[in-house]
Short mmCIF file of C-alpha atoms and ligand atoms in Angstrom, two decimals:
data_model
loop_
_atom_site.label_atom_id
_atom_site.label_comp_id
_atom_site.label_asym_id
_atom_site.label_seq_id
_atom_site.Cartn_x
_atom_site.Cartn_y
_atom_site.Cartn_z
CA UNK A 1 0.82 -41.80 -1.53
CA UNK A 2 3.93 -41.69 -4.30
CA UNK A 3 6.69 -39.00 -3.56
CA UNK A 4 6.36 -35.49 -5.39
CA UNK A 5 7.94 -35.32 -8.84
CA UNK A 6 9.32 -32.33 -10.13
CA UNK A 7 8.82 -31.32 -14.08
CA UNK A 8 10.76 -27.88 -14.22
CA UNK A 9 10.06 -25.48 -17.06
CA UNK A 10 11.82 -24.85 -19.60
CA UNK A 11 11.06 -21.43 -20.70
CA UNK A 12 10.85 -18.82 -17.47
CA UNK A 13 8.45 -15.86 -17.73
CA UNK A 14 9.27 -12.31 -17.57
CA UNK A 15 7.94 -11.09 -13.73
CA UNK A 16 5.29 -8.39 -13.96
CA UNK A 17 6.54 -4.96 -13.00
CA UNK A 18 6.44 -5.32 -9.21
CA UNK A 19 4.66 -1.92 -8.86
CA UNK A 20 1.45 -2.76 -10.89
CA UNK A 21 0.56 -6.47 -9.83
CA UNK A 22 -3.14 -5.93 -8.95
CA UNK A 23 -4.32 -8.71 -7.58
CA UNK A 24 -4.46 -12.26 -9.35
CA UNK A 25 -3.49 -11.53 -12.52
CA UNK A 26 -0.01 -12.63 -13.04
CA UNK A 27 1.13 -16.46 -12.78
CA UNK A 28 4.41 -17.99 -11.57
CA UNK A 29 6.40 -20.64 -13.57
CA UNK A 30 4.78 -24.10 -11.89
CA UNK A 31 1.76 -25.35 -10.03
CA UNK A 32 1.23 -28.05 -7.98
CA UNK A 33 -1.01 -31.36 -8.68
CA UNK A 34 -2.04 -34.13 -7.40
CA UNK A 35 -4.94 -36.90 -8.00
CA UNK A 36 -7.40 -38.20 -6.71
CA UNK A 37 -9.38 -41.93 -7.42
CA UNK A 38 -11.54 -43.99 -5.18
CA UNK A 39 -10.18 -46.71 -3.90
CA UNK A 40 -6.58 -45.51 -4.46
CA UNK A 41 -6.59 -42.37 -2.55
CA UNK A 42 -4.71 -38.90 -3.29
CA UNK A 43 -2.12 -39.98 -5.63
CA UNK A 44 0.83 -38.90 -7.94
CA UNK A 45 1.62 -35.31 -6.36
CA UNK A 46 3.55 -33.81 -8.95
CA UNK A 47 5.30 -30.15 -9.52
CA UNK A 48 5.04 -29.17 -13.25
CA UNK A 49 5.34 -26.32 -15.40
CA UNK A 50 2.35 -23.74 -15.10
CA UNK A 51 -0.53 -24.05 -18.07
CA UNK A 52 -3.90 -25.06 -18.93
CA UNK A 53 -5.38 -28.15 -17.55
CA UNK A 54 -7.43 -31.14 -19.79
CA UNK A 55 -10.79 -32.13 -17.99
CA UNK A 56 -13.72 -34.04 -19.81
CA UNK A 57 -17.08 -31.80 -20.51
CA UNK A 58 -18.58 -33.89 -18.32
CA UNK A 59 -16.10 -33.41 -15.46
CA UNK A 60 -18.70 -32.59 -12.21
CA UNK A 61 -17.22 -29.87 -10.90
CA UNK A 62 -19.05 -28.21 -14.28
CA UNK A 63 -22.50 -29.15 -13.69
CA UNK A 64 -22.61 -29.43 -9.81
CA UNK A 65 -19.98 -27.05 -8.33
CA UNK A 66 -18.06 -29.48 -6.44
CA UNK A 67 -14.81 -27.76 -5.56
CA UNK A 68 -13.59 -25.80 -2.65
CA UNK A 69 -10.13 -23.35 -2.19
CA UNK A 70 -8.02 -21.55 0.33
CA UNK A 71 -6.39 -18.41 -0.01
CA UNK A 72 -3.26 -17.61 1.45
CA UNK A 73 0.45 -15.91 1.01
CA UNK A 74 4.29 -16.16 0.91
CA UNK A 75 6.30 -13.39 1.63
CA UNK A 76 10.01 -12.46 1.59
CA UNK A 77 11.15 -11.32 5.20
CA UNK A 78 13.45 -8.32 6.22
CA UNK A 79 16.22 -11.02 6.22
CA UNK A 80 15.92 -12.44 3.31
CA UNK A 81 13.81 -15.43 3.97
CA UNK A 82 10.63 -16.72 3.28
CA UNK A 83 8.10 -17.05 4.92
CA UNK A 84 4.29 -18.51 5.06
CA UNK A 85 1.50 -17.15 7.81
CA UNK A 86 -0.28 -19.27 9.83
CA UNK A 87 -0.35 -21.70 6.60
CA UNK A 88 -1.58 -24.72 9.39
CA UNK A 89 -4.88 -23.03 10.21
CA UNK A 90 -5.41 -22.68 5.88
CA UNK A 91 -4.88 -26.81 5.88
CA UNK A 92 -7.54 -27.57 8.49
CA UNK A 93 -10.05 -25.09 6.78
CA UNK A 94 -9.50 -26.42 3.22
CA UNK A 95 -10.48 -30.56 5.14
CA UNK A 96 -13.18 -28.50 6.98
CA UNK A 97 -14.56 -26.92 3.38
CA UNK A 98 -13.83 -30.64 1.81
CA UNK A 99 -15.95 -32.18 4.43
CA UNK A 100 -18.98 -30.32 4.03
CA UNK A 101 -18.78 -30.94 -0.16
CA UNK A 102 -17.80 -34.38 0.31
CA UNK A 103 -14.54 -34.21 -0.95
CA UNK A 104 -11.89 -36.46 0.36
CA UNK A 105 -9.72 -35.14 3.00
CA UNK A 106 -6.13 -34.51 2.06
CA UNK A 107 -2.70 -34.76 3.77
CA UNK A 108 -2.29 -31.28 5.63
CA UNK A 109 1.13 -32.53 6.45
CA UNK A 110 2.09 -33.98 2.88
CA UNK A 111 -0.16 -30.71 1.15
CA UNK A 112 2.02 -28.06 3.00
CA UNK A 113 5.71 -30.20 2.03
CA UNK A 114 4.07 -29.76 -1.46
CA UNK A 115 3.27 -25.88 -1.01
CA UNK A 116 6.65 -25.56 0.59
CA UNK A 117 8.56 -27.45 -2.37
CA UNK A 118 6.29 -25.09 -4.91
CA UNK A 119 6.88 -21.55 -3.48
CA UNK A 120 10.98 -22.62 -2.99
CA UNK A 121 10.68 -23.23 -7.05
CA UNK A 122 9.35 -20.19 -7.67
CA UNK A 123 10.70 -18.23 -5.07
CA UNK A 124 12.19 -15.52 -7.49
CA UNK A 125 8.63 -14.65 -7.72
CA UNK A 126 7.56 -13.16 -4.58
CA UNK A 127 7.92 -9.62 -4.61
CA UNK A 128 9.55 -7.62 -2.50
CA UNK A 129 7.89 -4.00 -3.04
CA UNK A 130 6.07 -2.29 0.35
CA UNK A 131 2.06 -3.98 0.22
CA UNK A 132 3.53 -7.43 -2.14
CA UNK A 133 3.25 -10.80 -1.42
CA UNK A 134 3.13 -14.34 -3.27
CA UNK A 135 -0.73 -15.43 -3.06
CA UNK A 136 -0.88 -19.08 -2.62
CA UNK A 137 -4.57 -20.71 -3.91
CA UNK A 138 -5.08 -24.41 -3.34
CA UNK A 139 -8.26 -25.65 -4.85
CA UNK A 140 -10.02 -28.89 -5.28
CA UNK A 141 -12.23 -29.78 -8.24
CA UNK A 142 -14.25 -32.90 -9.14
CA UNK A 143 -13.11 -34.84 -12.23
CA UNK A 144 -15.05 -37.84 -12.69
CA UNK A 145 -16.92 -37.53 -15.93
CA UNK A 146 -20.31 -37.96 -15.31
CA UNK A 147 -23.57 -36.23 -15.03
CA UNK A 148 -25.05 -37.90 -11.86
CA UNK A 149 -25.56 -35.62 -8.82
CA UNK A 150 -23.64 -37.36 -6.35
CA UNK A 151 -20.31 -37.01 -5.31
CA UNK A 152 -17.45 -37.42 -7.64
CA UNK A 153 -15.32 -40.70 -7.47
CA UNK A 154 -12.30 -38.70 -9.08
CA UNK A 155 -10.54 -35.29 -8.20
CA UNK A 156 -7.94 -33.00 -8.76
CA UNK A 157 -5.87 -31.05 -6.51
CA UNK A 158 -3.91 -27.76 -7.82
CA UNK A 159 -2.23 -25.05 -5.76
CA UNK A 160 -1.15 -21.82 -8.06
CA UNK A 161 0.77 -18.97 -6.78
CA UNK A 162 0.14 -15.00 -7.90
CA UNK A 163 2.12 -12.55 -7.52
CA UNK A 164 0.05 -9.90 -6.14
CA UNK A 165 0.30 -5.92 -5.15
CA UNK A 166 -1.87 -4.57 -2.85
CA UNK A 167 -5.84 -5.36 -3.10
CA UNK A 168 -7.22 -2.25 -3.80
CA UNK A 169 -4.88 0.08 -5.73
CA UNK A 170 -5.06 2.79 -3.47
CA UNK A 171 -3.38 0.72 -0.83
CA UNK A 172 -5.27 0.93 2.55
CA UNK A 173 -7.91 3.36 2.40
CA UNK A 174 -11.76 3.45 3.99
CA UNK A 175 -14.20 1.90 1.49
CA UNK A 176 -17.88 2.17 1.03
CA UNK A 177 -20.07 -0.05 1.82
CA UNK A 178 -23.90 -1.22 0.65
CA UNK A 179 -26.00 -2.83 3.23
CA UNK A 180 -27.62 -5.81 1.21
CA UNK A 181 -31.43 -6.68 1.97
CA UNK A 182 -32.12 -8.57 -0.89
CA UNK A 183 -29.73 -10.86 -1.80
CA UNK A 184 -27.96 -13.10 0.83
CA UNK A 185 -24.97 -15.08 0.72
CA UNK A 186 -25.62 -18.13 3.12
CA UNK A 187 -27.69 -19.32 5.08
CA UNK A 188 -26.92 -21.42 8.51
CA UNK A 189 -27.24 -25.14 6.83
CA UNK A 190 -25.99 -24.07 3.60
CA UNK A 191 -22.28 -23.67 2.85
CA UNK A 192 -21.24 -20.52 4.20
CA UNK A 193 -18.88 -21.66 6.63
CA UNK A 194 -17.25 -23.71 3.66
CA UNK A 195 -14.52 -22.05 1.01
CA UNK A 196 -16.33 -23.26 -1.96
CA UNK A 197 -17.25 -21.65 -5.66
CA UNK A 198 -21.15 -21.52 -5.49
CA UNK A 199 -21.14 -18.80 -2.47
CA UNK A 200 -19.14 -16.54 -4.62
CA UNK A 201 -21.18 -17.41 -7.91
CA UNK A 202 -24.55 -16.31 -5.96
CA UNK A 203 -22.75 -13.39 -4.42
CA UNK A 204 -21.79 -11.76 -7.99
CA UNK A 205 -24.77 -10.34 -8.52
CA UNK A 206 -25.23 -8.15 -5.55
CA UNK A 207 -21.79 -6.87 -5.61
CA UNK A 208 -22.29 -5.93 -8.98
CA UNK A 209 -25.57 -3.74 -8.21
CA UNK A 210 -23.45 -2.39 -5.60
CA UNK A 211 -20.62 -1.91 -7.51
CA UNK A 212 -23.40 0.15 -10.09
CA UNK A 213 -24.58 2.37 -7.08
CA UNK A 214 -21.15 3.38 -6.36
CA UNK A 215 -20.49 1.13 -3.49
CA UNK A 216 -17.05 -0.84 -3.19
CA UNK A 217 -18.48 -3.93 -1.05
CA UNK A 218 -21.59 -5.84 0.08
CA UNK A 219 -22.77 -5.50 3.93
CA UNK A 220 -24.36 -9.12 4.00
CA UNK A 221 -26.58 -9.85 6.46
CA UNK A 222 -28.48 -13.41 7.75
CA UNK A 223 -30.26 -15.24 5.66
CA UNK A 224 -32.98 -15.77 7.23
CA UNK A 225 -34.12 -12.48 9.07
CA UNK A 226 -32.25 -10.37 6.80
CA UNK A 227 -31.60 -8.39 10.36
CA UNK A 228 -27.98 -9.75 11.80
CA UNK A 229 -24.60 -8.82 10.23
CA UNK A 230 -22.60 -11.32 8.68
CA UNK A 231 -19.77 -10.39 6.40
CA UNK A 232 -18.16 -7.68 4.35
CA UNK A 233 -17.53 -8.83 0.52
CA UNK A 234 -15.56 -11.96 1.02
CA UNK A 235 -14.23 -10.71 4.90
CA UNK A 236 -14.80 -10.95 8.06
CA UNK A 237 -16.52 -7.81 9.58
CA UNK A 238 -15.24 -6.37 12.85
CA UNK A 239 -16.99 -2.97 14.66
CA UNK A 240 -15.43 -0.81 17.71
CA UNK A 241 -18.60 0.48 19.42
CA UNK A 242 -17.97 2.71 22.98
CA UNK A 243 -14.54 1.20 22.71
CA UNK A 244 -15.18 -2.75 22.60
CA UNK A 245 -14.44 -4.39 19.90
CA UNK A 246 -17.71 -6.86 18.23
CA UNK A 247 -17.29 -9.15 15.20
CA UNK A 248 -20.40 -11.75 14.55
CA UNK A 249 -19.96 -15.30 16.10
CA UNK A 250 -19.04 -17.87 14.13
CA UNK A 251 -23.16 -18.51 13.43
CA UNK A 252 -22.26 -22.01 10.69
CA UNK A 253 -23.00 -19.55 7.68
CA UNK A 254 -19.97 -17.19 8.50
CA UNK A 255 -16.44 -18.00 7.27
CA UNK A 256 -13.74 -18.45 9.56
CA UNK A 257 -11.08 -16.46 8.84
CA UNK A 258 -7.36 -17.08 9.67
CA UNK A 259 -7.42 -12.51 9.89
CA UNK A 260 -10.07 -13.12 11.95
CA UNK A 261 -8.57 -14.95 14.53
CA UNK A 262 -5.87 -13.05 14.52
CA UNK A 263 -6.92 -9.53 14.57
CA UNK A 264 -8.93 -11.26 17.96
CA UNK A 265 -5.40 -12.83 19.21
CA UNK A 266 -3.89 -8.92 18.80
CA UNK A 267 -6.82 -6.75 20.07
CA UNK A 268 -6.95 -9.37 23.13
CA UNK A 269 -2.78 -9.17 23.59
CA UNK A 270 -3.31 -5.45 23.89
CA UNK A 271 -6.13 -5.79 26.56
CA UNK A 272 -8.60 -4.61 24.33
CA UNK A 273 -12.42 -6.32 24.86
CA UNK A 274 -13.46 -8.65 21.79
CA UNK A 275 -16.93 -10.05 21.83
CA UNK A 276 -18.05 -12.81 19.21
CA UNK A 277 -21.77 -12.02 19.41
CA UNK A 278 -24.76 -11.33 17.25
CA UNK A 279 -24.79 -7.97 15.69
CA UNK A 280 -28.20 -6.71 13.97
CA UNK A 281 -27.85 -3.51 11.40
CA UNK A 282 -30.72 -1.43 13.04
CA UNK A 283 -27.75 -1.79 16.37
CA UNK A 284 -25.00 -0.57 14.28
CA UNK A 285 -26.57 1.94 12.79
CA UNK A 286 -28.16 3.21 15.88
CA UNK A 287 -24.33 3.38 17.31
CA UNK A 288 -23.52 5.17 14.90
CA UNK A 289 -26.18 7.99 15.07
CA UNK A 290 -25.41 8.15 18.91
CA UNK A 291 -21.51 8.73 18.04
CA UNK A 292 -20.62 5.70 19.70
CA UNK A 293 -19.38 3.57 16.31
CA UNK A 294 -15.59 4.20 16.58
CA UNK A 295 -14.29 1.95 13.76
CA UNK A 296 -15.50 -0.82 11.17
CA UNK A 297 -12.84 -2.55 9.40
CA UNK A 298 -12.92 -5.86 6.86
CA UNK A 299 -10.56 -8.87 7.41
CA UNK A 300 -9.01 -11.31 5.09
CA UNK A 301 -6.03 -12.57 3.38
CA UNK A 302 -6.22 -10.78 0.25
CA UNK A 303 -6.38 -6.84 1.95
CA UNK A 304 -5.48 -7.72 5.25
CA UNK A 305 -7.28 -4.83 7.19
CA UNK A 306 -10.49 -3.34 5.29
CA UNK A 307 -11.71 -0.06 6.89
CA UNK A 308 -14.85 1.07 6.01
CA UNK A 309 -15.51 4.51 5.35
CA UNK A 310 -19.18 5.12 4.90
CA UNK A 311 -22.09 2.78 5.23
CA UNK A 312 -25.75 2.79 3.42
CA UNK A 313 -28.87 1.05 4.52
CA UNK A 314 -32.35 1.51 2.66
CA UNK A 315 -32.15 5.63 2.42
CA UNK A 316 -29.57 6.32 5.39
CA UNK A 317 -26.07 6.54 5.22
CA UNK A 318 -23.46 6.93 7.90
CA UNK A 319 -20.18 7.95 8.49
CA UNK A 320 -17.50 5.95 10.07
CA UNK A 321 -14.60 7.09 11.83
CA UNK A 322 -14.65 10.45 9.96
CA UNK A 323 -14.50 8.63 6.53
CA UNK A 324 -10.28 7.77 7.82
CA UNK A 325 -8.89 4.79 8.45
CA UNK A 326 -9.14 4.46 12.46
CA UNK A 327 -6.52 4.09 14.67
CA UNK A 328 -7.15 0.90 15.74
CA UNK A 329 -7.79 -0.77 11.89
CA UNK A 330 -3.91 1.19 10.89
CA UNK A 331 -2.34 -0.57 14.09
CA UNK A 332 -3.93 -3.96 13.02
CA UNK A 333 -2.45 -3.54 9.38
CA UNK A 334 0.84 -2.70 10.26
CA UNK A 335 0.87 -5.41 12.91
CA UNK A 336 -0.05 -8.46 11.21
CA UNK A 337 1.98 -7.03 7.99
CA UNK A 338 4.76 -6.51 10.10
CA UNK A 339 4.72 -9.92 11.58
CA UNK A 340 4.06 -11.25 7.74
CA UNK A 341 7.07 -9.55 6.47
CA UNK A 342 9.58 -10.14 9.64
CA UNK A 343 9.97 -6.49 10.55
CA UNK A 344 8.29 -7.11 14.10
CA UNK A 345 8.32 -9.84 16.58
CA UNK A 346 6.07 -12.80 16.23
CA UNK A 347 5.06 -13.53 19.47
CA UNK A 348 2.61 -15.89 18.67
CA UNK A 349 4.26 -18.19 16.19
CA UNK A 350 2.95 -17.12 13.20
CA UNK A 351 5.67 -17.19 10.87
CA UNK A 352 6.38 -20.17 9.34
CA UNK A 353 10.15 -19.48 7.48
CA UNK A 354 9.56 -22.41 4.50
CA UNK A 355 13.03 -21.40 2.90
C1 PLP B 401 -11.56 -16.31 2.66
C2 PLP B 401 -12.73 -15.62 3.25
C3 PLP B 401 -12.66 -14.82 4.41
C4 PLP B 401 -11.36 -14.45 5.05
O1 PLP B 401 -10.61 -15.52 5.51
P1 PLP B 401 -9.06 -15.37 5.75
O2 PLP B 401 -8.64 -16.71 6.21
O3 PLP B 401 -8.87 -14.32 6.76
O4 PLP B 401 -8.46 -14.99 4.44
C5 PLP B 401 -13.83 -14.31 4.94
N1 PLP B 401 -15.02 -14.54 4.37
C6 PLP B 401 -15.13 -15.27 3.25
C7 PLP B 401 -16.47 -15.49 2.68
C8 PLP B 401 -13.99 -15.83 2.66
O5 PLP B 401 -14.11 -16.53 1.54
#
């Protein structure tokens, strides 16, 4: 592995008006690279001004899907610093994701100097505004040019950074939510326990129809019975029901998220039961008509804390926590936002200060 190089650019954008980022849409000034070729390993790591990338039509990651991401954020602390969360737990997922598409495994230690160097760069960029942060996206893609379906022999590394406000634009507020029986998202086998492309490419669809109906997010459920909950859009789903806490066990089509262990790290610090279990909609739903579904609440980098509002399934359609955020989601949001942006304690270690 060669040292990073640096290739600063010459012409700096404008920064987007800090109150109107939406999510994703906005670019900083450089991105990271770094390639990949058999027999030589992950090579020439290089920092170099942000802009389109050159691939061959016949690059795999077009015909086959090979590629896998992470998601996570920088964010500027009450002193002044900056800061990454929990970025150690994002490097073991992305090897985990690689694994399972047969990508090579990469450096965590030499990926996160890389990250580190990046966001320093374009540290100017991460806002400061209430709900802001500086989303970090590694992905992977396969290069090699070649149509055969096997795994790539070449492959590129990239890590942009956004800029981003909050997710939704009404900050955090209960959503609705459709209860999917048709479509599924992954199946135990497949790659649902893997951040890569194709389970958001077959997911489209049903969030669309959703989306049509009037719904915000997807309920998805197992792909096999159709009967157990899953996840929530692209979260993790958690449920207080007579006042313990459920979220679905890690079944091998069910993401891992990095919110997801630690919204269970926080609920279990304040003595508050969390059980990883199987959860089947006809359960929740019958909670829910005996009063005894308290909360329901989406996690992930990108919102943080999700509560849901309302919930349909076939022709019935439920209430949660009075359509308001519960008490328990708004304590989990200003906790792990707090610890984010330096304003509370971090008793577990969480923030990583990078500069
Ligand atoms: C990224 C993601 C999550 C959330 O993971 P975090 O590490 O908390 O951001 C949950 N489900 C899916 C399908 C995801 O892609």
């Amino acid at each position: 592995m060669n040292k990073l190089t640096i290739v600063k650019a010459e012409n700096l954008k404008a920064k987007p008006d800090s109150d109107h980022l939406g999510f994703g849409q906005y670019f900083t000034d450089h991105m990271l690279v770094m390639d990949y070729t058999e027999g030589k390993g992950w090579h020439d790591p290089s920092i170099v001004p942000y802009g389109p990338i050159a691939l061959d039509p016949s690059a795999m990651v077009f015909h086959y899907g090979q590629e896998v991401f992470e998601g996570m954020k920088a964010y500027k602390t009450a002193e002044g610093q900056f800061s990454l969360f929990r970025p150690d737990m994002n490097l073991k997922r992305l090897n985990i994701s690689c694994e399972r598409m047969s990508i090579p495994q990469v450096d965590p230690e030499l990926l996160l100097d890389g990250i580190t160097q990046l966001v320093s760069l374009d540290k100017d960029w991460i806002p400061e505004g209430e709900d802001t942060s500086l989303y970090i996206r590694p992905f992977i893609i396969a290069t090699e040019p070649c149509l055969g379906v096997r795994a790539a022999k070449q492959y590129k590394l990239l890590v942009i950074l956004s800029p981003v406000g909050s997710y939704y634009p009404e900050g955090i507020h209960p959503v609705s939510i459709f209860v999917e029986d048709e479509y599924v998202r992954a199946v135990r086998g497949g790659t649902g326990m893997a951040k890569t492309s194709g389970n958001y490419a077959s997911g489209i669809r049903a969030q669309e129809i959703a989306k049509l109906e009037g719904f915000s997010q997807v309920l998805w459920l197992d792909g096999v019975e159709k009967k157990y909950i899953e996840e929530v859009g692209s979260m993790n789903v958690f449920f207080k029901i007579g006042g313990e806490v459920i979220t679905p066990e890690l079944s091998g089509s069910i993401l891992a998220g990095v919110t997801r262990d630690s919204v269970m790290t926080l609920l279990r610090s304040w003595g508050i039961q969390v059980i990883e279990r199987k959860i089947s909609v006809a359960e929740l739903f019958e909670a829910a008509r005996e009063g005894k579904l308290e909360e329901a609440f989406g996690t992930g980098t990108a919102a943080v804390i999700s509560p849901i509002g309302t919930m349909k399934w076939g022709e019935e359609q439920i209430a949660v926590a009075g359509g308001q955020t519960g008490e328990i989601s708004k304590k989990l949001y200003d906790s792990i936002t707090g610890i984010q942006k330096g304003v509370l304690e971090d008793p577990f270690g969480w923030r990583n200060i990078i500069v």
